[in-house]
Amino acid sequence: MGGSSTRLYSDLTPTLSSSVPPSLHTEDSNLDPDFCQEQKGSPLCPPDPVELLRQCEEALRDRAPRLHRKFTQLTDGDSAPRRPIRVMQWNILAQALGEGLDNFVQCPPEALSWSRRKYLILEEILSYRPDIVCLQEVDHYYDTLQPVLAGLGYSSSFCPKPWSPCLDVEGNNGPDGCALFYDQTRYELLDTSNIRLCAMRIPTNQVAVVTMLRCRTSGRCVCVGVTHLKARSGWEWLRSAQGSDLLRHLQTLVQKQDSSSRDVPLLVCGDFNAVPSEEVYRRFSTSPLSLDSAYKKLSEDGLTEPEFTSWKIRPTGECCTTLDYIWYSPGALRVDAVLNMPTEEQIGPNRLPSFSYPSDHLSLVCDFSFKEEEE
C-alpha cells in the first residue's frame, strides 16, 4: 500500500497504527505517534479532517482510481442555504461478513482486508464531511470509527444486533449493528433510543437508532433514525412489520418532543433490504408521517428511485438493485443537493466491493435545509 508512509493518527485509534500494512513501516516513515494524543477521552489536538483525508489517500495510493461522484444541485446559488444539513447513509459492510460469509466471488481477498478497508471507509466519510452519518453493518465501532470520528467532533450512538451473524465468523470483532454520528459543534442531543425492532410484538434481530437533535444556531429540532432491516428474499413480510414498528417509534418520539402544532421533521436512513416495489417501501411512502425518498430527486420525473444502490456478484449470480434510502419530511425540509451514483464503467466489471471501494453498498449523501431558511 505504498512505499512511504503518512502520519497516521495512531494514538487516536490504536487499531489504525497497529494494523498498518508492513509496506508502510519503512525507514523513512514519518509516522508520528504524537499526531493526536488523547487524555481521558478528550483530544488535546483534534486532527484536521483535511489532513486525515490526505493521509488515507496516501495510504491507499497504489489502489485503483476512486469512484469520483458529483453532486446534483437542486437549488440555485441564491436560494441555497449558507450551510446545509449534509446527511450520509451507508451500509459499510461488516468486516466479518465480507471476509467470512458474503462470498463476493469476483473480489480479491486482499481487497477485503481490514488493513485496507478502514482507510477506504474513512476516506469516503472524510471526503463528504457529513453533519450526520448513518451507518449499518458496523463491527469496528469501538476500536476505529467511534474514536476517529470523536476526534473530529462527532458524538455517536451504537446499537448492535442481538444475534449478529458476525459472531459466527472465526476471529470476529464482535457484533455488527447500526451507528449514528452527528457533529456536536452543530447539534445538541435531546434524546436518543436504541430500538430492537418487533414483528407482531415479537422482538427480531434487527435494530434501529433514533436520535432527536437541536441545531445550536437556529434552535430547530430534527429527528434522525438509522436502521437495517431483514435481508434476503422470502422475508418481505418481516421487513414490512419491522418498518411499521419503526414508524410507530418515530411517531412516538416526535410527539414526545413537539408540544406545538408544527411537527418535528424526520430524516430516516437505512439499508431496508427492500426494492421500491415492496410493501415496506409503500408503508414509508404512505405513512401519516408524510415522508418522501430524497434520492428520487435524481430522476427526471422526480418519482423514480435510482437503478441501484448495491451491485455485487455472489455464487448465485449478479445482483444490481436499490435497497438503501434517505427518507425525509418534505413539508419542513428541502433537498438542496444529491450525490450522484457512479456509472457501470466506474464500478467496473467485478462490481463491489473492490480495491477502490470498501462495500457492496454505495453511500448516499444529501444536503437538506429547513424550508423557513429560504423565506
Tab-separated table of C-alpha atoms in Angstrom:
chain	number	residue	atom	x	y	z
A	1	MET	CA	0.000	0.000	0.000
A	2	GLY	CA	2.716	2.453	-0.894
A	3	GLY	CA	6.387	2.663	-0.032
A	4	SER	CA	6.417	5.801	2.078
A	5	SER	CA	4.117	6.317	4.998
A	6	THR	CA	1.879	9.094	6.138
A	7	ARG	CA	1.410	10.485	9.628
A	8	LEU	CA	-1.317	8.244	10.962
A	9	TYR	CA	-3.443	9.054	13.966
A	10	SER	CA	-2.019	6.166	15.959
A	11	ASP	CA	-2.867	7.388	19.446
A	12	LEU	CA	-6.353	8.487	18.488
A	13	THR	CA	-7.214	4.937	17.490
A	14	PRO	CA	-4.571	2.267	18.130
A	15	THR	CA	-6.120	-0.146	15.641
A	16	LEU	CA	-5.162	2.108	12.762
A	17	SER	CA	-1.474	2.146	13.569
A	18	SER	CA	-1.251	-1.412	14.859
A	19	SER	CA	-2.540	-2.850	11.613
A	20	VAL	CA	-0.791	-0.554	9.143
A	21	PRO	CA	0.481	-2.816	6.355
A	22	PRO	CA	4.190	-3.692	6.593
A	23	SER	CA	4.920	-1.715	3.439
A	24	LEU	CA	4.058	1.451	5.351
A	25	HIS	CA	6.623	0.766	8.080
A	26	THR	CA	9.723	1.902	6.200
A	27	GLU	CA	12.891	3.524	7.486
A	28	ASP	CA	11.933	6.882	6.061
A	29	SER	CA	8.475	6.639	7.572
A	30	ASN	CA	7.089	9.839	9.066
A	31	LEU	CA	4.637	8.091	11.379
A	32	ASP	CA	4.097	10.419	14.306
A	33	PRO	CA	2.659	8.768	17.417
A	34	ASP	CA	2.062	12.225	18.886
A	35	PHE	CA	-0.047	13.423	15.953
A	36	CYS	CA	-3.122	13.465	18.152
A	37	GLN	CA	-2.895	12.388	21.764
A	38	GLU	CA	-5.914	11.688	23.912
A	39	GLN	CA	-6.255	12.370	27.594
A	40	LYS	CA	-9.290	10.958	29.426
A	41	GLY	CA	-11.098	10.594	26.113
A	42	SER	CA	-10.727	14.230	25.039
A	43	PRO	CA	-8.202	15.002	22.259
A	44	LEU	CA	-5.593	17.601	23.134
A	45	CYS	CA	-5.237	18.484	19.465
A	46	PRO	CA	-8.162	17.292	17.324
A	47	PRO	CA	-6.873	16.198	13.922
A	48	ASP	CA	-7.527	18.264	10.829
A	49	PRO	CA	-10.027	16.319	8.669
A	50	VAL	CA	-8.312	17.548	5.515
A	51	GLU	CA	-5.006	16.175	6.788
A	52	LEU	CA	-6.587	12.870	7.797
A	53	LEU	CA	-8.119	12.575	4.341
A	54	ARG	CA	-4.726	13.206	2.790
A	55	GLN	CA	-3.243	10.502	4.974
A	56	CYS	CA	-5.896	7.987	3.943
A	57	GLU	CA	-5.303	8.803	0.297
A	58	GLU	CA	-1.559	8.386	0.758
A	59	ALA	CA	-2.024	5.016	2.467
A	60	LEU	CA	-4.170	3.929	-0.490
A	61	ARG	CA	-2.074	5.402	-3.258
A	62	ASP	CA	-1.468	2.073	-5.010
A	63	ARG	CA	-5.190	1.318	-5.400
A	64	ALA	CA	-7.380	1.710	-8.444
A	65	PRO	CA	-8.885	5.165	-9.061
A	66	ARG	CA	-11.517	6.202	-6.536
A	67	LEU	CA	-15.177	6.299	-7.541
A	68	HIS	CA	-15.462	10.031	-8.170
A	69	ARG	CA	-19.046	11.212	-7.840
A	70	LYS	CA	-20.506	14.668	-8.222
A	71	PHE	CA	-23.459	16.337	-6.558
A	72	THR	CA	-26.567	17.266	-8.483
A	73	GLN	CA	-27.565	20.713	-7.236
A	74	LEU	CA	-31.323	21.126	-6.980
A	75	THR	CA	-31.310	24.779	-5.951
A	76	ASP	CA	-29.582	27.789	-7.443
A	77	GLY	CA	-26.869	29.712	-5.645
A	78	ASP	CA	-29.197	32.463	-4.448
A	79	SER	CA	-31.646	30.140	-2.705
A	80	ALA	CA	-29.130	27.613	-1.367
A	81	PRO	CA	-28.543	27.782	2.401
A	82	ARG	CA	-25.251	29.079	3.736
A	83	ARG	CA	-24.535	25.711	5.293
A	84	PRO	CA	-26.866	22.809	4.561
A	85	ILE	CA	-27.507	19.743	6.704
A	86	ARG	CA	-25.410	17.095	4.985
A	87	VAL	CA	-26.570	13.538	5.673
A	88	MET	CA	-24.794	10.297	4.748
A	89	GLN	CA	-26.448	6.874	4.613
A	90	TRP	CA	-24.153	3.878	4.149
A	91	ASN	CA	-24.002	0.144	4.746
A	92	ILE	CA	-20.234	-0.137	5.118
A	93	LEU	CA	-20.139	-3.991	5.015
A	94	ALA	CA	-19.246	-5.705	8.271
A	95	GLN	CA	-15.671	-6.926	8.187
A	96	ALA	CA	-16.560	-10.386	9.476
A	97	LEU	CA	-19.273	-10.784	6.830
A	98	GLY	CA	-17.118	-9.521	3.984
A	99	GLU	CA	-14.332	-11.929	4.791
A	100	GLY	CA	-16.378	-14.797	6.165
A	101	LEU	CA	-19.940	-15.147	4.892
A	102	ASP	CA	-20.851	-12.876	1.984
A	103	ASN	CA	-18.695	-14.669	-0.597
A	104	PHE	CA	-18.009	-11.956	-3.167
A	105	VAL	CA	-16.617	-14.251	-5.836
A	106	GLN	CA	-15.091	-11.537	-8.032
A	107	CYS	CA	-13.474	-9.564	-5.214
A	108	PRO	CA	-9.819	-10.426	-4.416
A	109	PRO	CA	-9.323	-11.393	-0.754
A	110	GLU	CA	-6.697	-8.657	-0.346
A	111	ALA	CA	-9.310	-6.017	-1.179
A	112	LEU	CA	-11.406	-7.247	1.751
A	113	SER	CA	-8.685	-6.915	4.394
A	114	TRP	CA	-9.441	-4.523	7.243
A	115	SER	CA	-5.961	-3.014	6.918
A	116	ARG	CA	-7.127	-1.597	3.575
A	117	ARG	CA	-10.869	-1.215	4.024
A	118	LYS	CA	-10.646	1.018	7.091
A	119	TYR	CA	-8.836	3.685	5.056
A	120	LEU	CA	-11.385	3.444	2.246
A	121	ILE	CA	-14.270	3.795	4.710
A	122	LEU	CA	-12.713	6.786	6.444
A	123	GLU	CA	-11.811	8.332	3.100
A	124	GLU	CA	-15.424	8.135	1.961
A	125	ILE	CA	-16.687	9.836	5.119
A	126	LEU	CA	-13.941	12.460	5.188
A	127	SER	CA	-14.432	13.307	1.501
A	128	TYR	CA	-18.010	14.440	2.030
A	129	ARG	CA	-17.789	15.674	5.661
A	130	PRO	CA	-21.442	14.961	6.530
A	131	ASP	CA	-23.036	16.563	9.572
A	132	ILE	CA	-24.977	13.357	10.241
A	133	VAL	CA	-23.637	9.895	9.415
A	134	CYS	CA	-25.926	6.839	9.463
A	135	LEU	CA	-24.137	3.510	9.109
A	136	GLN	CA	-25.115	-0.158	9.033
A	137	GLU	CA	-23.063	-3.353	9.437
A	138	VAL	CA	-20.677	-1.601	11.807
A	139	ASP	CA	-18.459	-4.138	13.594
A	140	HIS	CA	-15.468	-1.849	14.204
A	141	TYR	CA	-17.288	0.855	16.144
A	142	TYR	CA	-15.323	0.911	19.401
A	143	ASP	CA	-11.834	0.372	18.026
A	144	THR	CA	-11.964	2.521	14.881
A	145	LEU	CA	-14.993	4.564	13.868
A	146	GLN	CA	-16.019	5.938	17.259
A	147	PRO	CA	-12.540	7.129	18.358
A	148	VAL	CA	-11.584	8.566	14.960
A	149	LEU	CA	-14.842	10.418	14.413
A	150	ALA	CA	-14.963	11.548	18.042
A	151	GLY	CA	-11.609	13.177	17.418
A	152	LEU	CA	-13.215	15.096	14.568
A	153	GLY	CA	-16.051	16.353	16.787
A	154	TYR	CA	-18.715	13.708	16.236
A	155	SER	CA	-20.828	12.264	19.022
A	156	SER	CA	-22.481	8.931	18.347
A	157	SER	CA	-24.751	6.069	19.364
A	158	PHE	CA	-24.326	2.403	18.505
A	159	CYS	CA	-26.868	-0.413	18.668
A	160	PRO	CA	-25.566	-3.948	17.967
A	161	LYS	CA	-27.771	-6.728	16.670
A	162	PRO	CA	-28.630	-9.182	19.477
A	163	TRP	CA	-27.781	-12.218	17.314
A	164	SER	CA	-25.299	-10.748	14.874
A	165	PRO	CA	-24.159	-13.188	12.162
A	166	CYS	CA	-20.667	-11.760	12.621
A	167	LEU	CA	-20.391	-13.759	15.842
A	168	ASP	CA	-20.460	-16.981	13.804
A	169	VAL	CA	-17.267	-15.989	11.977
A	170	GLU	CA	-13.958	-17.062	13.458
A	171	GLY	CA	-11.823	-14.118	14.557
A	172	ASN	CA	-14.756	-11.698	14.504
A	173	ASN	CA	-14.606	-8.251	16.062
A	174	GLY	CA	-17.911	-8.531	17.864
A	175	PRO	CA	-21.487	-7.992	16.687
A	176	ASP	CA	-22.381	-5.640	13.875
A	177	GLY	CA	-25.066	-3.030	14.268
A	178	CYS	CA	-26.312	0.449	13.398
A	179	ALA	CA	-24.372	3.594	14.298
A	180	LEU	CA	-25.448	7.228	14.155
A	181	PHE	CA	-22.872	10.038	14.300
A	182	TYR	CA	-23.561	13.779	14.437
A	183	ASP	CA	-21.389	16.887	14.509
A	184	GLN	CA	-21.670	18.074	18.096
A	185	THR	CA	-20.481	21.568	17.188
A	186	ARG	CA	-23.687	21.993	15.156
A	187	TYR	CA	-26.178	19.836	17.068
A	188	GLU	CA	-27.223	19.323	20.656
A	189	LEU	CA	-28.528	15.908	21.705
A	190	LEU	CA	-32.027	16.000	23.183
A	191	ASP	CA	-32.922	12.325	23.199
A	192	THR	CA	-31.767	9.015	21.772
A	193	SER	CA	-33.142	5.482	21.738
A	194	ASN	CA	-31.716	2.135	20.721
A	195	ILE	CA	-34.582	0.072	19.383
A	196	ARG	CA	-34.915	-3.644	18.834
A	197	LEU	CA	-37.490	-3.882	16.084
A	198	CYS	CA	-40.501	-6.127	16.593
A	199	ALA	CA	-42.804	-8.036	14.278
A	200	MET	CA	-46.247	-8.759	15.690
A	201	ARG	CA	-44.828	-7.712	19.081
A	202	ILE	CA	-42.105	-10.358	18.875
A	203	PRO	CA	-38.529	-8.966	19.090
A	204	THR	CA	-36.414	-9.602	15.993
A	205	ASN	CA	-32.696	-9.459	15.245
A	206	GLN	CA	-32.903	-6.083	13.501
A	207	VAL	CA	-32.313	-2.763	15.257
A	208	ALA	CA	-32.537	0.993	14.874
A	209	VAL	CA	-31.106	4.109	16.483
A	210	VAL	CA	-33.389	7.144	16.730
A	211	THR	CA	-31.976	10.469	17.892
A	212	MET	CA	-33.511	13.885	18.477
A	213	LEU	CA	-31.126	16.742	17.681
A	214	ARG	CA	-31.400	20.509	18.040
A	215	CYS	CA	-29.429	22.865	15.830
A	216	ARG	CA	-27.262	25.083	18.039
A	217	THR	CA	-27.639	28.130	15.766
A	218	SER	CA	-31.275	28.019	14.626
A	219	GLY	CA	-32.785	26.131	17.557
A	220	ARG	CA	-34.677	23.903	15.114
A	221	CYS	CA	-35.077	20.218	16.001
A	222	VAL	CA	-34.754	17.247	13.708
A	223	CYS	CA	-35.392	13.577	14.462
A	224	VAL	CA	-32.903	11.206	12.813
A	225	GLY	CA	-33.237	7.447	12.540
A	226	VAL	CA	-30.965	4.744	11.158
A	227	THR	CA	-31.943	1.120	10.610
A	228	HIS	CA	-31.081	-2.120	8.825
A	229	LEU	CA	-33.997	-4.405	8.023
A	230	LYS	CA	-34.035	-8.167	7.486
A	231	ALA	CA	-32.183	-9.342	4.371
A	232	ARG	CA	-32.949	-11.993	1.738
A	233	SER	CA	-35.959	-12.810	-0.398
A	234	GLY	CA	-38.854	-14.542	1.292
A	235	TRP	CA	-38.737	-12.173	4.252
A	236	GLU	CA	-40.761	-9.342	2.740
A	237	TRP	CA	-43.477	-9.728	5.382
A	238	LEU	CA	-40.920	-9.351	8.170
A	239	ARG	CA	-39.394	-6.229	6.646
A	240	SER	CA	-42.872	-4.749	6.381
A	241	ALA	CA	-43.588	-5.490	10.047
A	242	GLN	CA	-40.217	-4.098	11.135
A	243	GLY	CA	-40.800	-0.937	9.108
A	244	SER	CA	-44.204	-0.445	10.708
A	245	ASP	CA	-42.671	-0.857	14.153
A	246	LEU	CA	-40.015	1.738	13.382
A	247	LEU	CA	-42.641	4.182	12.106
A	248	ARG	CA	-44.531	3.798	15.394
A	249	HIS	CA	-41.386	4.561	17.385
A	250	LEU	CA	-40.661	7.618	15.245
A	251	GLN	CA	-44.161	8.986	15.715
A	252	THR	CA	-43.962	8.499	19.469
A	253	LEU	CA	-40.613	10.291	19.742
A	254	VAL	CA	-41.706	13.204	17.578
A	255	GLN	CA	-44.924	13.663	19.561
A	256	LYS	CA	-42.997	13.452	22.838
A	257	GLN	CA	-40.675	16.250	21.745
A	258	ASP	CA	-43.084	18.502	19.916
A	259	SER	CA	-45.609	20.337	22.054
A	260	SER	CA	-46.638	22.768	19.311
A	261	SER	CA	-48.743	22.220	16.220
A	262	ARG	CA	-45.675	22.121	13.984
A	263	ASP	CA	-44.215	18.649	13.560
A	264	VAL	CA	-40.528	17.939	14.067
A	265	PRO	CA	-39.038	16.975	10.684
A	266	LEU	CA	-37.692	13.473	10.194
A	267	LEU	CA	-34.642	12.022	8.482
A	268	VAL	CA	-34.727	8.222	8.305
A	269	CYS	CA	-31.763	6.452	6.748
A	270	GLY	CA	-31.271	2.773	6.204
A	271	ASP	CA	-30.482	-0.333	4.295
A	272	PHE	CA	-34.056	-1.566	4.016
A	273	ASN	CA	-33.054	-4.644	2.005
A	274	ALA	CA	-36.214	-3.869	0.031
A	275	VAL	CA	-36.762	-2.797	-3.558
A	276	PRO	CA	-39.214	0.069	-4.192
A	277	SER	CA	-41.997	-2.357	-5.120
A	278	GLU	CA	-42.020	-3.945	-1.648
A	279	GLU	CA	-44.665	-3.381	0.991
A	280	VAL	CA	-42.261	-1.771	3.476
A	281	TYR	CA	-41.404	0.921	0.915
A	282	ARG	CA	-45.113	1.600	0.410
A	283	ARG	CA	-45.614	1.842	4.167
A	284	PHE	CA	-42.959	4.547	4.440
A	285	SER	CA	-44.168	6.478	1.394
A	286	THR	CA	-47.805	6.483	2.600
A	287	SER	CA	-47.154	6.879	6.322
A	288	PRO	CA	-49.052	9.560	8.297
A	289	LEU	CA	-45.583	10.974	8.972
A	290	SER	CA	-45.608	12.220	5.330
A	291	LEU	CA	-42.173	11.011	4.274
A	292	ASP	CA	-40.542	11.087	0.852
A	293	SER	CA	-37.389	9.491	-0.533
A	294	ALA	CA	-34.664	12.046	-1.290
A	295	TYR	CA	-32.912	10.041	-3.999
A	296	LYS	CA	-35.959	10.193	-6.247
A	297	LYS	CA	-34.779	13.751	-6.891
A	298	LEU	CA	-32.124	12.343	-9.232
A	299	SER	CA	-34.746	11.043	-11.657
A	300	GLU	CA	-36.172	13.129	-14.466
A	301	ASP	CA	-39.734	12.785	-13.189
A	302	GLY	CA	-38.813	13.024	-9.501
A	303	LEU	CA	-40.755	9.835	-8.855
A	304	THR	CA	-38.253	7.067	-9.559
A	305	GLU	CA	-35.536	5.623	-7.328
A	306	PRO	CA	-32.012	5.087	-8.696
A	307	GLU	CA	-31.388	1.948	-10.723
A	308	PHE	CA	-29.117	0.633	-7.987
A	309	THR	CA	-27.577	1.401	-4.612
A	310	SER	CA	-25.893	-2.015	-4.352
A	311	TRP	CA	-24.118	-4.029	-7.064
A	312	LYS	CA	-22.321	-7.279	-6.305
A	313	ILE	CA	-21.541	-10.736	-7.625
A	314	ARG	CA	-22.097	-13.813	-5.476
A	315	PRO	CA	-22.064	-17.527	-6.386
A	316	THR	CA	-25.790	-17.265	-7.121
A	317	GLY	CA	-25.169	-14.530	-9.690
A	318	GLU	CA	-25.037	-10.792	-10.162
A	319	CYS	CA	-27.287	-8.551	-8.068
A	320	CYS	CA	-27.854	-4.936	-9.074
A	321	THR	CA	-30.648	-3.359	-7.047
A	322	THR	CA	-31.861	-0.453	-4.922
A	323	LEU	CA	-32.041	-1.239	-1.210
A	324	ASP	CA	-30.896	1.959	0.539
A	325	TYR	CA	-32.881	5.124	1.195
A	326	ILE	CA	-32.861	8.524	2.860
A	327	TRP	CA	-36.428	9.399	3.850
A	328	TYR	CA	-37.240	12.976	4.859
A	329	SER	CA	-40.134	15.288	5.754
A	330	PRO	CA	-40.816	17.331	2.594
A	331	GLY	CA	-43.149	19.679	4.425
A	332	ALA	CA	-40.319	21.014	6.573
A	333	LEU	CA	-37.124	20.082	4.728
A	334	ARG	CA	-35.887	20.910	1.266
A	335	VAL	CA	-33.430	18.733	-0.687
A	336	ASP	CA	-30.699	21.027	-1.984
A	337	ALA	CA	-28.233	18.530	-3.442
A	338	VAL	CA	-27.899	14.785	-4.019
A	339	LEU	CA	-24.706	12.806	-4.609
A	340	ASN	CA	-24.867	11.081	-7.992
A	341	MET	CA	-24.493	7.349	-8.462
A	342	PRO	CA	-21.354	6.134	-10.237
A	343	THR	CA	-21.636	4.635	-13.708
A	344	GLU	CA	-21.284	0.943	-14.524
A	345	GLU	CA	-17.918	1.745	-16.111
A	346	GLN	CA	-16.700	3.440	-12.918
A	347	ILE	CA	-17.779	0.493	-10.785
A	348	GLY	CA	-16.011	-1.970	-13.071
A	349	PRO	CA	-16.762	-5.499	-14.304
A	350	ASN	CA	-16.065	-7.184	-10.950
A	351	ARG	CA	-18.602	-4.888	-9.243
A	352	LEU	CA	-18.474	-4.169	-5.478
A	353	PRO	CA	-16.629	-4.334	-3.155
A	354	SER	CA	-13.277	-3.727	-4.844
A	355	PHE	CA	-9.808	-2.287	-4.363
A	356	SER	CA	-11.288	1.179	-4.937
A	357	TYR	CA	-14.467	0.803	-2.853
A	358	PRO	CA	-14.901	-0.976	0.503
A	359	SER	CA	-18.562	-2.035	0.485
A	360	ASP	CA	-21.149	-3.745	-1.691
A	361	HIS	CA	-23.444	-0.759	-0.978
A	362	LEU	CA	-22.872	2.758	-2.258
A	363	SER	CA	-23.054	5.685	0.115
A	364	LEU	CA	-25.978	8.077	-0.229
A	365	VAL	CA	-25.312	11.736	0.585
A	366	CYS	CA	-27.866	14.566	0.562
A	367	ASP	CA	-27.868	18.225	1.529
A	368	PHE	CA	-31.031	19.437	3.275
A	369	SER	CA	-32.215	22.753	4.645
A	370	PHE	CA	-35.188	23.880	6.692
A	371	LYS	CA	-37.711	25.429	4.340
A	372	GLU	CA	-38.054	28.518	6.513
A	373	GLU	CA	-34.439	29.355	5.657
A	374	GLU	CA	-35.389	30.181	2.078
A	375	GLU	CA	-38.014	32.757	3.072
